[in-house]
Amino acid sequence: MFFKVKTPEEVLEILQDFAPVGTETILIGEALNRVVSREIICAEDMPNFSRSSMDGYAVRAKDTFGASDSLPAFLELAGEVVMGSIPADVVTPGKAVKISTGGMIPEGADAVVMVEYCHSVDEKTIEVSRTVAPLENIILKGDDFKEGEVIFKSGTVLRPQDIGVLAGLGIEKIAVYKKPRVAVISTGDEVIPINQRPAPGQVRDINSYTLSAFCTQSGAIPVNMGLYKDDFAQLKEAVALALQSCDTVWLSGGSSVGTRDMTVNVLESFEDAQLLVHGIAISPGKPTIIAGIGNKAVFGLPGHVASAMVVAEIFLAPFLSRIAGETLSAGDHHQYVQAELERNVESASGRDDYIRVKLNRREGRIFAEPIFGKSGLISTLVAAQGLLKIDRNTEGLYKGQIVEVMLFKPLRGEA
């Protein structure tokens, strides 16, 4: 029986109560996909000088007013900006200074004419065939970021362009949240290591590897604790050991009523344990258990791999984001695509059904093909590109209906 069956919304709300893990300081070269733990404030203007965004000539904009192909403006060449140096020349009325992209704007200039609109008349004179407005083709000091401005708030996940900003400001190290360490424990008398040949009634350990890979994909650090038999003392010892070294514990197994009850008993045997969820109103994945032991979450996941992976996609992904400190991107992290359903799909009311689907593209349209199979089959996940949710208040979906498919996430990388 399930005594604390929760809706998916209630479970996601419960998981928000767990705090982020600790922090550390790292080099920005290691910061891709890491989560900022302390806001980063700009210590200087970026850029720290006004510069040209084009190759051309630095001028006073008013000296070009009215210039055209038929009536160009003639300007005296006063010099050239040397890259990486403060300009030695000043732009006075009727004069221009040659400048390259990124060069410092010389005193007196307020615009840059692109080189395409300038032609040499002689060594000292150019003609300009286009009018430019004040500040045209100029990046002003502080245009990117101004001194004292908050660049990144706590909870920001750093992308390649974000790391570029840090480098541009001379920031070598930043404070980030640590990657969550996830203890993965696989249980079951019938489960054996993958390097052994299963005897009748035995299965190789799939869940340790799928769940560990899921952790890595989500930016966490998996800690494979190994296989354990359905033994109360051994399982409690494994959980206790995992709680000492990891930020959360995932137990995979306990699909039968007896072993599931043993998992609950193991978790409740800890002094500071609180059973938070004993079943979730979803399919597959209903026999999911969540307990709080101290300040850490322990999950009892279904033994069937497809059920465990659906629970991971729906609940463990946002949970990992939460304890990794991703407070600025709270909510659904998945990408969705609209598709046309290829056949009718029935569903029992009272639970959210997650149907594995394959996406087919034909004649510029995307079709969602349901893949049916028992929860113990991993082949349905291998063939699928995403999940289709049928709401618990809906009895099914119809062929031709436009639906939203939740895509399985791509790899985040190893940073």
Short mmCIF file of C-alpha atoms in Angstrom, two decimals:
data_model
loop_
_atom_site.label_atom_id
_atom_site.label_comp_id
_atom_site.label_asym_id
_atom_site.label_seq_id
_atom_site.Cartn_x
_atom_site.Cartn_y
_atom_site.Cartn_z
CA MET A 1 0.00 0.00 0.00
CA PHE A 2 0.97 3.63 -0.47
CA PHE A 3 0.31 5.88 2.51
CA LYS A 4 1.58 9.25 1.35
CA VAL A 5 0.80 9.32 -2.36
CA LYS A 6 1.46 12.80 -3.70
CA THR A 7 0.69 14.57 -6.92
CA PRO A 8 3.69 15.50 -9.08
CA GLU A 9 3.15 19.16 -8.18
CA GLU A 10 3.26 18.35 -4.46
CA VAL A 11 6.47 16.34 -4.89
CA LEU A 12 8.20 19.15 -6.80
CA GLU A 13 7.18 21.57 -4.05
CA ILE A 14 8.58 19.25 -1.36
CA LEU A 15 11.90 19.00 -3.19
CA GLN A 16 12.24 22.79 -3.17
CA ASP A 17 12.72 22.62 0.61
CA PHE A 18 16.19 21.09 0.28
CA ALA A 19 18.99 23.65 0.41
CA PRO A 20 21.89 23.95 -2.05
CA VAL A 21 25.14 22.18 -1.28
CA GLY A 22 28.31 23.94 -0.15
CA THR A 23 30.50 26.31 -2.15
CA GLU A 24 34.04 26.39 -3.49
CA THR A 25 36.33 28.71 -5.45
CA ILE A 26 37.49 27.61 -8.90
CA LEU A 27 39.37 28.98 -11.90
CA ILE A 28 37.13 30.37 -14.63
CA GLY A 29 38.64 27.87 -17.07
CA GLU A 30 36.78 25.19 -15.07
CA ALA A 31 33.56 27.16 -14.68
CA LEU A 32 31.48 26.04 -17.67
CA ASN A 33 28.02 24.92 -16.46
CA ARG A 34 28.92 25.76 -12.87
CA VAL A 35 26.53 27.77 -10.71
CA VAL A 36 27.58 31.13 -9.28
CA SER A 37 27.21 31.16 -5.48
CA ARG A 38 27.98 34.83 -4.86
CA GLU A 39 27.00 37.72 -7.08
CA ILE A 40 29.76 39.04 -9.31
CA ILE A 41 30.09 42.83 -9.50
CA CYS A 42 31.93 44.65 -12.26
CA ALA A 43 35.06 46.31 -10.80
CA GLU A 44 35.75 48.44 -13.88
CA ASP A 45 34.10 49.73 -17.03
CA MET A 46 34.04 47.26 -19.91
CA PRO A 47 35.45 48.29 -22.29
CA ASN A 48 37.64 50.70 -20.35
CA PHE A 49 38.02 53.06 -23.32
CA SER A 50 35.87 54.15 -26.27
CA ARG A 51 36.81 52.25 -29.42
CA SER A 52 35.91 51.77 -33.05
CA SER A 53 33.65 48.91 -34.10
CA MET A 54 34.72 49.24 -37.76
CA ASP A 55 37.76 49.77 -39.93
CA GLY A 56 37.63 53.32 -41.26
CA TYR A 57 38.30 56.91 -40.23
CA ALA A 58 37.59 58.67 -36.94
CA VAL A 59 35.88 62.00 -37.69
CA ARG A 60 33.64 64.70 -36.32
CA ALA A 61 30.17 63.65 -37.45
CA LYS A 62 29.22 67.23 -38.38
CA ASP A 63 32.03 67.28 -40.96
CA THR A 64 30.24 64.54 -42.93
CA PHE A 65 26.73 66.01 -42.91
CA GLY A 66 25.37 66.13 -46.46
CA ALA A 67 28.10 63.90 -47.89
CA SER A 68 27.05 61.65 -50.78
CA ASP A 69 28.49 59.88 -53.83
CA SER A 70 27.79 62.92 -55.99
CA LEU A 71 28.92 65.45 -53.40
CA PRO A 72 31.55 63.93 -51.08
CA ALA A 73 33.09 65.66 -48.10
CA PHE A 74 36.85 66.21 -48.27
CA LEU A 75 38.84 65.74 -45.05
CA GLU A 76 42.52 66.13 -44.26
CA LEU A 77 44.24 62.98 -42.98
CA ALA A 78 45.77 63.85 -39.60
CA GLY A 79 47.34 60.48 -38.79
CA GLU A 80 46.58 56.89 -37.80
CA VAL A 81 45.63 55.16 -34.52
CA VAL A 82 48.20 52.56 -33.49
CA MET A 83 46.49 49.49 -32.02
CA GLY A 84 47.09 49.07 -28.30
CA SER A 85 48.22 52.67 -27.86
CA ILE A 86 46.69 56.00 -26.88
CA PRO A 87 46.18 58.04 -30.08
CA ALA A 88 48.76 60.78 -30.58
CA ASP A 89 46.57 62.72 -33.01
CA VAL A 90 43.57 64.94 -32.29
CA VAL A 91 40.60 65.24 -34.65
CA THR A 92 39.96 68.90 -35.27
CA PRO A 93 37.44 70.44 -37.72
CA GLY A 94 37.95 69.17 -41.25
CA LYS A 95 40.34 66.38 -40.25
CA ALA A 96 40.19 62.56 -39.98
CA VAL A 97 42.34 59.86 -38.37
CA LYS A 98 42.64 56.36 -39.82
CA ILE A 99 41.51 53.68 -37.36
CA SER A 100 41.10 49.89 -37.22
CA THR A 101 38.43 47.86 -35.48
CA GLY A 102 39.08 48.00 -31.74
CA GLY A 103 41.29 51.05 -31.94
CA MET A 104 40.93 53.78 -29.30
CA ILE A 105 38.87 56.77 -30.44
CA PRO A 106 41.14 59.83 -30.68
CA GLU A 107 40.27 63.06 -28.90
CA GLY A 108 37.85 65.26 -30.83
CA ALA A 109 36.22 62.43 -32.83
CA ASP A 110 32.63 61.37 -32.22
CA ALA A 111 32.02 58.96 -35.12
CA VAL A 112 33.76 56.53 -37.46
CA VAL A 113 33.16 56.37 -41.20
CA MET A 114 33.48 52.85 -42.59
CA VAL A 115 36.44 52.42 -44.94
CA GLU A 116 34.03 51.41 -47.74
CA TYR A 117 32.74 54.99 -47.90
CA CYS A 118 36.18 56.64 -47.93
CA HIS A 119 38.61 57.06 -50.83
CA SER A 120 42.09 58.53 -50.92
CA VAL A 121 42.44 61.64 -53.06
CA ASP A 122 46.14 61.99 -52.29
CA GLU A 123 48.48 61.19 -49.39
CA LYS A 124 46.88 63.85 -47.18
CA THR A 125 43.24 63.94 -48.30
CA ILE A 126 40.28 61.54 -48.28
CA GLU A 127 36.79 61.94 -49.65
CA VAL A 128 33.80 60.69 -47.63
CA SER A 129 30.70 59.67 -49.59
CA ARG A 130 28.34 59.00 -46.70
CA THR A 131 26.96 60.95 -43.76
CA VAL A 132 27.52 59.45 -40.30
CA ALA A 133 25.65 60.28 -37.12
CA PRO A 134 27.28 61.11 -33.78
CA LEU A 135 28.53 57.92 -32.04
CA GLU A 136 28.00 55.83 -35.19
CA ASN A 137 30.38 52.83 -35.29
CA ILE A 138 31.72 53.66 -31.82
CA ILE A 139 31.59 51.46 -28.71
CA LEU A 140 31.69 53.79 -25.75
CA LYS A 141 33.55 53.19 -22.51
CA GLY A 142 31.31 51.05 -20.30
CA ASP A 143 28.90 50.08 -23.09
CA ASP A 144 29.15 46.39 -22.15
CA PHE A 145 29.24 46.74 -18.36
CA LYS A 146 29.72 49.69 -16.05
CA GLU A 147 31.76 49.75 -12.86
CA GLY A 148 29.61 48.67 -9.91
CA GLU A 149 27.07 46.83 -12.08
CA VAL A 150 25.99 43.31 -11.05
CA ILE A 151 27.09 41.02 -13.86
CA PHE A 152 25.87 37.66 -12.55
CA LYS A 153 23.54 36.99 -9.65
CA SER A 154 23.88 34.01 -7.37
CA GLY A 155 22.24 31.00 -9.00
CA THR A 156 23.38 31.78 -12.54
CA VAL A 157 24.60 28.82 -14.62
CA LEU A 158 27.66 29.95 -16.53
CA ARG A 159 27.76 29.63 -20.33
CA PRO A 160 30.77 30.10 -22.64
CA GLN A 161 29.91 33.77 -23.27
CA ASP A 162 29.61 34.38 -19.53
CA ILE A 163 33.10 33.04 -18.98
CA GLY A 164 34.27 35.39 -21.72
CA VAL A 165 32.95 38.35 -19.73
CA LEU A 166 34.84 37.19 -16.64
CA ALA A 167 38.02 36.89 -18.67
CA GLY A 168 37.48 40.35 -20.15
CA LEU A 169 37.25 41.80 -16.65
CA GLY A 170 40.38 40.02 -15.44
CA ILE A 171 38.48 37.78 -13.03
CA GLU A 172 40.50 34.58 -12.65
CA LYS A 173 38.59 32.82 -9.86
CA ILE A 174 34.95 32.78 -8.80
CA ALA A 175 32.83 31.28 -6.02
CA VAL A 176 30.48 28.54 -7.21
CA TYR A 177 28.27 25.89 -5.66
CA LYS A 178 29.86 22.49 -5.43
CA LYS A 179 28.59 19.80 -7.74
CA PRO A 180 26.13 17.60 -5.83
CA ARG A 181 27.51 14.18 -4.96
CA VAL A 182 24.90 11.50 -5.57
CA ALA A 183 25.19 8.07 -3.96
CA VAL A 184 23.67 5.41 -6.25
CA ILE A 185 22.75 2.16 -4.55
CA SER A 186 21.32 -0.76 -6.51
CA THR A 187 19.41 -3.40 -4.56
CA GLY A 188 17.87 -6.78 -5.21
CA ASP A 189 18.69 -10.44 -4.63
CA GLU A 190 18.33 -11.01 -8.37
CA VAL A 191 20.71 -8.22 -9.49
CA ILE A 192 24.26 -9.20 -10.45
CA PRO A 193 27.34 -7.26 -11.74
CA ILE A 194 27.38 -6.59 -15.47
CA ASN A 195 30.52 -8.71 -16.01
CA GLN A 196 28.67 -11.87 -14.97
CA ARG A 197 26.32 -14.03 -17.04
CA PRO A 198 22.80 -14.06 -15.54
CA ALA A 199 21.44 -17.40 -14.40
CA PRO A 200 17.68 -17.98 -14.73
CA GLY A 201 15.95 -15.42 -12.52
CA GLN A 202 18.90 -13.02 -12.46
CA VAL A 203 19.44 -9.70 -14.24
CA ARG A 204 22.49 -7.53 -14.77
CA ASP A 205 22.71 -4.22 -12.92
CA ILE A 206 21.37 -1.64 -15.37
CA ASN A 207 20.12 1.05 -12.99
CA SER A 208 23.48 1.88 -11.41
CA TYR A 209 24.81 2.83 -14.82
CA THR A 210 21.76 4.64 -16.18
CA LEU A 211 21.30 6.66 -12.99
CA SER A 212 25.01 7.46 -12.73
CA ALA A 213 25.02 8.64 -16.35
CA PHE A 214 21.93 10.72 -15.64
CA CYS A 215 23.77 12.39 -12.75
CA THR A 216 26.73 13.22 -14.97
CA GLN A 217 24.40 14.59 -17.65
CA SER A 218 22.78 16.82 -15.03
CA GLY A 219 26.08 18.21 -13.79
CA ALA A 220 26.27 16.11 -10.61
CA ILE A 221 28.93 13.65 -9.45
CA PRO A 222 27.69 10.04 -9.22
CA VAL A 223 29.14 7.80 -6.54
CA ASN A 224 28.34 4.18 -7.33
CA MET A 225 28.02 2.45 -3.96
CA GLY A 226 27.63 -0.99 -5.50
CA LEU A 227 25.08 -3.79 -5.30
CA TYR A 228 23.27 -4.85 -2.14
CA LYS A 229 21.01 -7.76 -1.39
CA ASP A 230 17.54 -7.30 0.06
CA ASP A 231 18.90 -7.34 3.58
CA PHE A 232 17.86 -4.74 6.17
CA ALA A 233 21.18 -4.49 8.01
CA GLN A 234 23.30 -4.31 4.86
CA LEU A 235 21.03 -1.74 3.24
CA LYS A 236 20.95 0.47 6.33
CA GLU A 237 24.74 0.32 6.55
CA ALA A 238 24.99 1.33 2.86
CA VAL A 239 22.62 4.28 3.32
CA ALA A 240 24.47 5.44 6.45
CA LEU A 241 27.80 5.29 4.62
CA ALA A 242 26.33 7.15 1.64
CA LEU A 243 24.91 9.91 3.84
CA GLN A 244 28.36 10.56 5.27
CA SER A 245 30.01 11.25 1.92
CA CYS A 246 27.23 12.39 -0.44
CA ASP A 247 24.60 15.10 -0.68
CA THR A 248 21.72 12.81 -1.67
CA VAL A 249 21.12 9.06 -1.87
CA TRP A 250 19.29 7.18 -4.62
CA LEU A 251 18.26 3.59 -3.96
CA SER A 252 17.15 1.64 -7.00
CA GLY A 253 15.07 -1.49 -6.46
CA GLY A 254 12.36 -2.68 -4.18
CA SER A 255 9.72 -3.22 -6.87
CA SER A 256 7.93 -5.95 -4.96
CA VAL A 257 5.73 -5.03 -2.02
CA GLY A 258 7.93 -6.77 0.53
CA THR A 259 11.22 -5.22 -0.53
CA ARG A 260 9.59 -1.83 -0.96
CA ASP A 261 8.35 -2.00 2.59
CA MET A 262 11.86 -2.92 3.70
CA THR A 263 13.24 0.20 1.98
CA VAL A 264 10.72 2.32 3.89
CA ASN A 265 11.65 0.58 7.13
CA VAL A 266 15.35 1.18 6.50
CA LEU A 267 14.83 4.88 5.87
CA GLU A 268 12.51 5.34 8.84
CA SER A 269 15.01 3.58 11.13
CA PHE A 270 17.28 6.64 11.08
CA GLU A 271 16.70 8.93 14.08
CA ASP A 272 16.21 12.13 12.12
CA ALA A 273 14.26 10.57 9.23
CA GLN A 274 10.96 11.82 7.89
CA LEU A 275 8.99 9.94 5.23
CA LEU A 276 7.87 12.65 2.81
CA VAL A 277 6.48 10.70 -0.14
CA HIS A 278 5.25 7.12 -0.33
CA GLY A 279 4.03 6.89 -3.88
CA ILE A 280 3.50 9.46 -6.65
CA ALA A 281 0.41 9.77 -8.85
CA ILE A 282 2.29 9.07 -12.08
CA SER A 283 2.78 6.14 -14.42
CA PRO A 284 5.34 4.72 -14.70
CA GLY A 285 6.99 5.49 -11.38
CA LYS A 286 4.22 5.30 -8.77
CA PRO A 287 6.25 3.22 -6.25
CA THR A 288 8.66 6.05 -5.52
CA ILE A 289 9.70 6.85 -1.97
CA ILE A 290 11.25 10.09 -0.75
CA ALA A 291 12.55 10.61 2.76
CA GLY A 292 14.42 13.40 4.47
CA ILE A 293 17.26 12.23 6.69
CA GLY A 294 18.79 15.22 8.39
CA ASN A 295 19.07 17.82 5.67
CA LYS A 296 19.49 15.31 2.86
CA ALA A 297 16.97 13.71 0.51
CA VAL A 298 16.92 9.95 0.03
CA PHE A 299 15.01 8.49 -2.90
CA GLY A 300 13.70 4.96 -3.19
CA LEU A 301 13.28 4.47 -6.94
CA PRO A 302 11.44 1.70 -8.78
CA GLY A 303 13.56 -1.24 -9.84
CA HIS A 304 12.28 -1.21 -13.41
CA VAL A 305 14.68 0.94 -15.41
CA ALA A 306 12.05 2.77 -17.49
CA SER A 307 10.14 3.71 -14.34
CA ALA A 308 13.33 4.87 -12.61
CA MET A 309 14.38 6.97 -15.60
CA VAL A 310 10.97 8.64 -15.95
CA VAL A 311 11.12 9.57 -12.26
CA ALA A 312 14.64 10.88 -12.84
CA GLU A 313 13.53 13.08 -15.75
CA ILE A 314 10.48 14.49 -13.97
CA PHE A 315 11.74 14.87 -10.40
CA LEU A 316 15.44 14.20 -9.97
CA ALA A 317 16.56 16.64 -12.67
CA PRO A 318 14.91 19.68 -11.01
CA PHE A 319 16.01 18.39 -7.60
CA LEU A 320 19.64 18.29 -8.71
CA SER A 321 19.29 21.78 -10.16
CA ARG A 322 17.91 22.97 -6.84
CA ILE A 323 20.68 21.59 -4.63
CA ALA A 324 23.25 22.70 -7.20
CA GLY A 325 22.14 26.26 -6.50
CA GLU A 326 20.32 27.01 -9.77
CA THR A 327 17.83 29.33 -8.09
CA LEU A 328 17.56 31.64 -11.11
CA SER A 329 16.39 28.85 -13.39
CA ALA A 330 13.87 27.19 -11.08
CA GLY A 331 11.06 25.36 -12.82
CA ASP A 332 10.97 23.07 -15.81
CA HIS A 333 14.42 22.66 -17.35
CA HIS A 334 13.30 20.56 -20.28
CA GLN A 335 12.86 21.60 -23.87
CA TYR A 336 9.60 20.89 -25.63
CA VAL A 337 8.58 20.43 -29.23
CA GLN A 338 5.09 20.47 -30.67
CA ALA A 339 4.13 17.42 -32.71
CA GLU A 340 1.10 15.78 -34.25
CA LEU A 341 0.04 12.58 -32.48
CA GLU A 342 0.12 9.54 -34.80
CA ARG A 343 -2.47 7.44 -32.97
CA ASN A 344 -5.01 7.48 -30.16
CA VAL A 345 -3.60 7.01 -26.65
CA GLU A 346 -5.74 5.92 -23.72
CA SER A 347 -5.02 6.84 -20.12
CA ALA A 348 -6.45 6.04 -16.71
CA SER A 349 -7.65 9.09 -14.79
CA GLY A 350 -6.15 9.97 -11.42
CA ARG A 351 -2.50 9.86 -12.47
CA ASP A 352 -0.19 11.62 -14.89
CA ASP A 353 0.82 9.20 -17.65
CA TYR A 354 4.19 9.66 -19.31
CA ILE A 355 4.25 7.96 -22.70
CA ARG A 356 7.56 7.42 -24.46
CA VAL A 357 7.44 8.78 -27.99
CA LYS A 358 9.52 8.70 -31.14
CA LEU A 359 9.59 11.82 -33.29
CA ASN A 360 9.24 11.51 -37.05
CA ARG A 361 9.63 14.38 -39.50
CA ARG A 362 7.71 14.23 -42.77
CA GLU A 363 6.94 16.98 -45.26
CA GLY A 364 8.05 19.68 -42.84
CA ARG A 365 5.82 18.39 -40.01
CA ILE A 366 6.80 16.62 -36.79
CA PHE A 367 4.84 13.55 -35.70
CA ALA A 368 4.84 11.89 -32.28
CA GLU A 369 4.73 8.10 -32.43
CA PRO A 370 3.88 6.50 -29.06
CA ILE A 371 6.13 3.61 -28.04
CA PHE A 372 4.31 1.18 -25.83
CA GLY A 373 5.90 -1.41 -23.62
CA LYS A 374 6.05 -2.66 -20.07
CA SER A 375 7.90 -0.57 -17.49
CA GLY A 376 10.67 -3.16 -17.25
CA LEU A 377 11.72 -2.70 -20.88
CA ILE A 378 14.63 -0.38 -21.57
CA SER A 379 14.19 -0.72 -25.33
CA THR A 380 11.27 1.72 -25.20
CA LEU A 381 13.59 4.38 -23.78
CA VAL A 382 16.30 3.69 -26.32
CA ALA A 383 13.85 4.17 -29.19
CA ALA A 384 12.29 7.33 -27.74
CA GLN A 385 13.33 10.96 -28.10
CA GLY A 386 11.07 12.24 -25.34
CA LEU A 387 8.02 11.87 -23.14
CA LEU A 388 4.41 12.83 -23.72
CA LYS A 389 2.44 13.74 -20.62
CA ILE A 390 -1.24 12.83 -20.37
CA ASP A 391 -2.73 14.81 -17.50
CA ARG A 392 -4.41 12.84 -14.70
CA ASN A 393 -7.70 14.59 -15.45
CA THR A 394 -7.63 13.44 -19.08
CA GLU A 395 -8.75 10.02 -20.30
CA GLY A 396 -6.57 10.07 -23.38
CA LEU A 397 -5.40 11.88 -26.49
CA TYR A 398 -6.55 11.52 -30.07
CA LYS A 399 -4.75 10.91 -33.34
CA GLY A 400 -4.01 14.18 -35.10
CA GLN A 401 -4.01 16.18 -31.88
CA ILE A 402 -1.15 18.66 -31.47
CA VAL A 403 0.80 17.74 -28.34
CA GLU A 404 3.93 18.92 -26.54
CA VAL A 405 6.74 16.39 -26.24
CA MET A 406 9.28 16.81 -23.46
CA LEU A 407 12.64 16.08 -25.04
CA PHE A 408 15.30 14.07 -23.30
CA LYS A 409 18.09 16.46 -22.38
CA PRO A 410 21.34 16.54 -24.34
CA LEU A 411 24.64 16.12 -22.51
CA ARG A 412 25.76 19.18 -20.56
CA GLY A 413 29.42 18.29 -20.89
CA GLU A 414 31.86 17.36 -18.17
CA ALA A 415 32.70 20.88 -16.92
#
